[in-house]
Coordinates of C-alpha atoms in Angstrom, one line a residue:
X1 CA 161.9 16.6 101.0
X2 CA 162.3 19.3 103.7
X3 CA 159.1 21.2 104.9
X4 CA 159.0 24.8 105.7
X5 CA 156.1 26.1 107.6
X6 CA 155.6 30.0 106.9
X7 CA 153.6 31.8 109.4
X8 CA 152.5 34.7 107.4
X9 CA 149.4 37.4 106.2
X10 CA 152.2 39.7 105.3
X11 CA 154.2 41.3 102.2
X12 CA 157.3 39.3 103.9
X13 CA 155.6 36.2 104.0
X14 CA 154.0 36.1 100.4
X15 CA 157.7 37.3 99.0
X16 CA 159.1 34.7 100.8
X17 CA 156.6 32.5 99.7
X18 CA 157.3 33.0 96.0
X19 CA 161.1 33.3 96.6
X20 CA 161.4 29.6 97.7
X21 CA 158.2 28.1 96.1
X22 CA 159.1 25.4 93.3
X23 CA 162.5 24.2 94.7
X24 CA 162.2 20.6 94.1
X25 CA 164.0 19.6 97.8
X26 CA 161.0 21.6 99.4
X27 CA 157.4 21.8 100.7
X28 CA 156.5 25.5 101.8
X29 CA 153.4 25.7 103.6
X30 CA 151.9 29.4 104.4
X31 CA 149.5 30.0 107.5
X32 CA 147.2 32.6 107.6
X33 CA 145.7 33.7 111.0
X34 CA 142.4 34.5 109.0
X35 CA 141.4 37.6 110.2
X36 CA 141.0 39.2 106.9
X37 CA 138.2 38.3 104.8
X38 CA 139.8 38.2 101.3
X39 CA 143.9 38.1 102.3
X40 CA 146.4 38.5 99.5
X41 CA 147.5 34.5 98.8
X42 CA 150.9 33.2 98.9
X43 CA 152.3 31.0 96.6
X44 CA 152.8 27.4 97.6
X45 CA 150.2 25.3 99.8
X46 CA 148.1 27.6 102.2
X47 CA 146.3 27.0 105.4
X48 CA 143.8 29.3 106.9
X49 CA 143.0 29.6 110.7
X50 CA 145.0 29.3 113.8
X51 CA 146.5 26.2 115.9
X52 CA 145.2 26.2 119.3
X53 CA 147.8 27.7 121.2
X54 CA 151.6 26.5 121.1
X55 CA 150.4 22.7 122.0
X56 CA 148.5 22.8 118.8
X57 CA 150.9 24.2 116.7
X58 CA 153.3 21.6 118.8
X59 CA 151.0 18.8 117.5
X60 CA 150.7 20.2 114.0
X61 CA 154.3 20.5 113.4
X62 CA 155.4 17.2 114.6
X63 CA 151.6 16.0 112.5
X64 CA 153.4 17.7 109.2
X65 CA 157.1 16.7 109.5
X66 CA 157.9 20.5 109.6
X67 CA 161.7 20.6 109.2
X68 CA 161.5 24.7 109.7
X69 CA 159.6 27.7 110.8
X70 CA 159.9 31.2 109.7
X71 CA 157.8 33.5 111.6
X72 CA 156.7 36.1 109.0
X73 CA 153.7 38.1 110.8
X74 CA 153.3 41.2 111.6
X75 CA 155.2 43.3 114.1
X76 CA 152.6 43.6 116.6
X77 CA 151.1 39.6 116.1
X78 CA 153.2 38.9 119.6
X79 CA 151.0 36.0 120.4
X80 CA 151.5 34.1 117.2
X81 CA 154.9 35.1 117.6
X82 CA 155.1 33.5 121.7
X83 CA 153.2 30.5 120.5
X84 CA 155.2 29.9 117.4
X85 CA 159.0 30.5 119.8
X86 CA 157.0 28.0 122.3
X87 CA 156.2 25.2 119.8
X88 CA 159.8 24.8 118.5
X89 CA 161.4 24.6 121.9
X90 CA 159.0 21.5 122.5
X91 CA 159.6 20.1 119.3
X92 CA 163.3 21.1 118.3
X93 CA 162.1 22.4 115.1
X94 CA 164.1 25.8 113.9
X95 CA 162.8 28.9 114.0
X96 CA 163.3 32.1 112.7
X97 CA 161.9 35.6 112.9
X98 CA 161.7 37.5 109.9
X99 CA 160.8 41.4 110.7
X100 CA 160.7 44.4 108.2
X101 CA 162.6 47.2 110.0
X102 CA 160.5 49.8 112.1
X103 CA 159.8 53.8 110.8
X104 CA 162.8 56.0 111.6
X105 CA 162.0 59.6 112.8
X106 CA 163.4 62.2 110.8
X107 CA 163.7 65.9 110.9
X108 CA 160.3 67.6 110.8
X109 CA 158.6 64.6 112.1
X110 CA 156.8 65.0 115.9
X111 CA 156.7 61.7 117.1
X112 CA 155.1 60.8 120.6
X113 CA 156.0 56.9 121.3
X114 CA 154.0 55.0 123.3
X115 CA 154.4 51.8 124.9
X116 CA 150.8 50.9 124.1
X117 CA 147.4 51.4 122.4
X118 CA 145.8 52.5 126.1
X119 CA 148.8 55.0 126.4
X120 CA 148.0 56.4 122.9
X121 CA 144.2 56.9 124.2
X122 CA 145.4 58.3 126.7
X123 CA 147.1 61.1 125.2
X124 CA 143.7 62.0 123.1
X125 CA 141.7 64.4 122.8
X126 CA 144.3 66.7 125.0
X127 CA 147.0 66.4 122.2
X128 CA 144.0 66.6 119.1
X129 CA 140.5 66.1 118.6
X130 CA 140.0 65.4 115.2
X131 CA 142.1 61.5 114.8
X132 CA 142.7 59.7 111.8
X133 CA 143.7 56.0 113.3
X134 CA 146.1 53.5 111.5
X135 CA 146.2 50.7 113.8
X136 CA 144.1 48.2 112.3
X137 CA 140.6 47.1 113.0
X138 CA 141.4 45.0 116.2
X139 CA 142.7 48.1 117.8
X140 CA 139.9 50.5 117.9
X141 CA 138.5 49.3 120.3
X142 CA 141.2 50.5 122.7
X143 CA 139.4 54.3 122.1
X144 CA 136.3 53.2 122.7
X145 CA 135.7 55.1 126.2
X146 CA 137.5 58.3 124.1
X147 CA 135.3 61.4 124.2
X148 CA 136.1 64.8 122.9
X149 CA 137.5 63.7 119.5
X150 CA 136.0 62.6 116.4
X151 CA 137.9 59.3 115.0
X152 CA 138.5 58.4 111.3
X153 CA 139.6 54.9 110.9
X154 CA 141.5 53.3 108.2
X155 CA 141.5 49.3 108.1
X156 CA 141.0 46.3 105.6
X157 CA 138.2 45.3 106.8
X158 CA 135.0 46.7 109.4
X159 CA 136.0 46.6 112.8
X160 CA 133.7 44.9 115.2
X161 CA 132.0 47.2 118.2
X162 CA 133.0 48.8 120.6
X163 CA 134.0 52.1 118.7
X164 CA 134.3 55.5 119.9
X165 CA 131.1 57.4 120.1
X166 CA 132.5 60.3 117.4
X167 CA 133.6 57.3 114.7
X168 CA 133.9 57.7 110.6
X169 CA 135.2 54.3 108.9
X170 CA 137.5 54.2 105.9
X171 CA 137.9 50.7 104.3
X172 CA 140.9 50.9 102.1
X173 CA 144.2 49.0 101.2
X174 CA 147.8 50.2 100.6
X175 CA 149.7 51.0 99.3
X176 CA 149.6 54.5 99.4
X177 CA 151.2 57.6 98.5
X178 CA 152.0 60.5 100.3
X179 CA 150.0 62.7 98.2
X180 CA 147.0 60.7 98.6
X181 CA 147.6 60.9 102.0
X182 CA 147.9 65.0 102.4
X183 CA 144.7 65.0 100.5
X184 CA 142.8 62.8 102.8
X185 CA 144.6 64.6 106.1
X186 CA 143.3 67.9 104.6
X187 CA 140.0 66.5 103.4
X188 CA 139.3 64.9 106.8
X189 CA 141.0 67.9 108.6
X190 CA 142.6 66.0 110.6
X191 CA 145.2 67.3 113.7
X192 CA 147.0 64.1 115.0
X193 CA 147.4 60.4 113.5
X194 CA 147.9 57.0 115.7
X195 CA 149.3 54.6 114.0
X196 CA 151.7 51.6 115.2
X197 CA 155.6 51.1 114.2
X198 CA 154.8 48.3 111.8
X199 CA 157.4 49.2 109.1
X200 CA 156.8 49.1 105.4
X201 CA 156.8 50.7 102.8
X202 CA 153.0 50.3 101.7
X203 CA 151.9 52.3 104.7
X204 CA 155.2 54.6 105.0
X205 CA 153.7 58.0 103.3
X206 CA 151.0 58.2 105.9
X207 CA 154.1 59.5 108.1
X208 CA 155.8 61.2 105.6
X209 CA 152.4 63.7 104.8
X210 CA 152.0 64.0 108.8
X211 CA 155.9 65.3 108.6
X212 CA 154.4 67.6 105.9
X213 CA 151.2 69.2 107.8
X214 CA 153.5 69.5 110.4
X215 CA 150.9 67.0 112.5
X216 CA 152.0 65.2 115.6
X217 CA 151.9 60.9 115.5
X218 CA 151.3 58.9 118.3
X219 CA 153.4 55.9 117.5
X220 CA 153.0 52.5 119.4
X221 CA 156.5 50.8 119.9
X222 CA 156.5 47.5 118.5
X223 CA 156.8 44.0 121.1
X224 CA 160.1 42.6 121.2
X225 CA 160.5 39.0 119.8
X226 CA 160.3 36.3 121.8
X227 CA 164.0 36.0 124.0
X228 CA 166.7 34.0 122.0
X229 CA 165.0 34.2 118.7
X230 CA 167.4 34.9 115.9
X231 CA 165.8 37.6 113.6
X232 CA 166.6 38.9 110.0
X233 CA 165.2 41.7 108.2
X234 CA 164.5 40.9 105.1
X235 CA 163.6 37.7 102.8
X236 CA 167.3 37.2 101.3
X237 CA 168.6 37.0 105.4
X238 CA 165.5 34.1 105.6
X239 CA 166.5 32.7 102.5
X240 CA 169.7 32.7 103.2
X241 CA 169.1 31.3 107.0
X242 CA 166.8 28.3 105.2
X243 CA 169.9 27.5 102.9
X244 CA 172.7 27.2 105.8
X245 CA 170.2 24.7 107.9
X246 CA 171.2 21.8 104.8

């Protein structure tokens, strides 16, 4: 029986979960980082907490007999992502990345990419002073030292201090809609959103009702993978990756 570590806390990784769980030829073991205190389950076997660097992982994969890893975190989870690219070269298991496509700017939209959370402080508050922030609770505190604006935050779960000194907290989960979304931008009165190029659908609308109120988004570009790493974009290309390794 083969054995499939999935490195997930993701809609890709549960689909993927549930799209190869119950094949008799293999095991399918999901890891969860554990940063959220209730995550949506996979199907399959789960394990909860991380590896101790790519050594750990290293030891755990060679531990469980891991025939195969698909890297299924999030977009911005780059040091998962190094550790994960690191353990397989030392132990000659496979690996694959499996990323949801980025957002795609269309007409009406006023993006202002940024290479990084500090960048999108510091375009604040010169570009708005009232922020709605979609970035996730680890990220806040990169607008910390921000004075001048008043910062709503949307995340899972509370984020730990520091926060900016002008800070409202929204805890919430998508998916959401875009008419939910105008209502909490108007409600809120917000002039500018931050939010990261994660992808997704769950958390598209938030753009889509900026495009709307005619509001500019600071959008953080997303880390590139590690070198070499082949990547597919959905769960059929890792399915269909898992099938042609035998």
């Amino acid at each position: 029986m083969r054995h499939l570590l999935i490195l997930g806390g993701t809609t890709e990784g549960r689909a993927l979960a549930a799209a190869v769980d119950g094949r008799p030829s293999l095991r399918v073991t999901s890891s969860l980082a554990g940063r959220t205190a209730q995550p949506r389950l996979p199907a399959g076997e789960v394990r909860i907490g991380g590896f101790g660097g790519p050594d750990g992982l290293a030891h755990w994969l060679r531990e469980q007999r891991v025939d195969a890893v698909i890297d299924a975190t999030h977009p911005f989870a780059a040091g998962i992502s190094q550790n994960a690219a690191l353990a397989a070269a030392a132990t000659g298991v496979p690996l694959l990345a499996l990323r949801r496509p980025g957002f795609t700017p269309v007409d009406g939209d006023r993006w202002l990419p940024v290479p990084s959370l500090a960048a999108a402080a510091d375009l604040l508050p010169c570009r708005g002073e009232r922020v709605f922030l979609t970035i996730g609770r680890q990220g806040i505190a990169a607008f910390a030292h921000v004075v001048g604006a008043h910062f709503l935050a949307r995340s899972v779960d509370p984020p730990e201090p520091p926060l900016p000194p002008s800070f409202e907290l929204l805890l919430d989960r998508g998916p959401f809609t875009i008419h939910g979304e105008e209502a909490l931008l108007r409600a809120h009165d917000i002039d500018i959103l931050v939010t990261k190029d994660s992808g997704g659908a769950a958390t598209a609308p938030k753009l889509a009702a900026a495009r709307g109120l005619q509001l500019p988004v600071v959008i953080v570009e997303r880390p590139p993978v590690p070198d070499g790493l082949p990547v597919v974009p959905d769960v059929a290309g890792a399915v269909h990756w898992l099938e042609q390794l035998g």
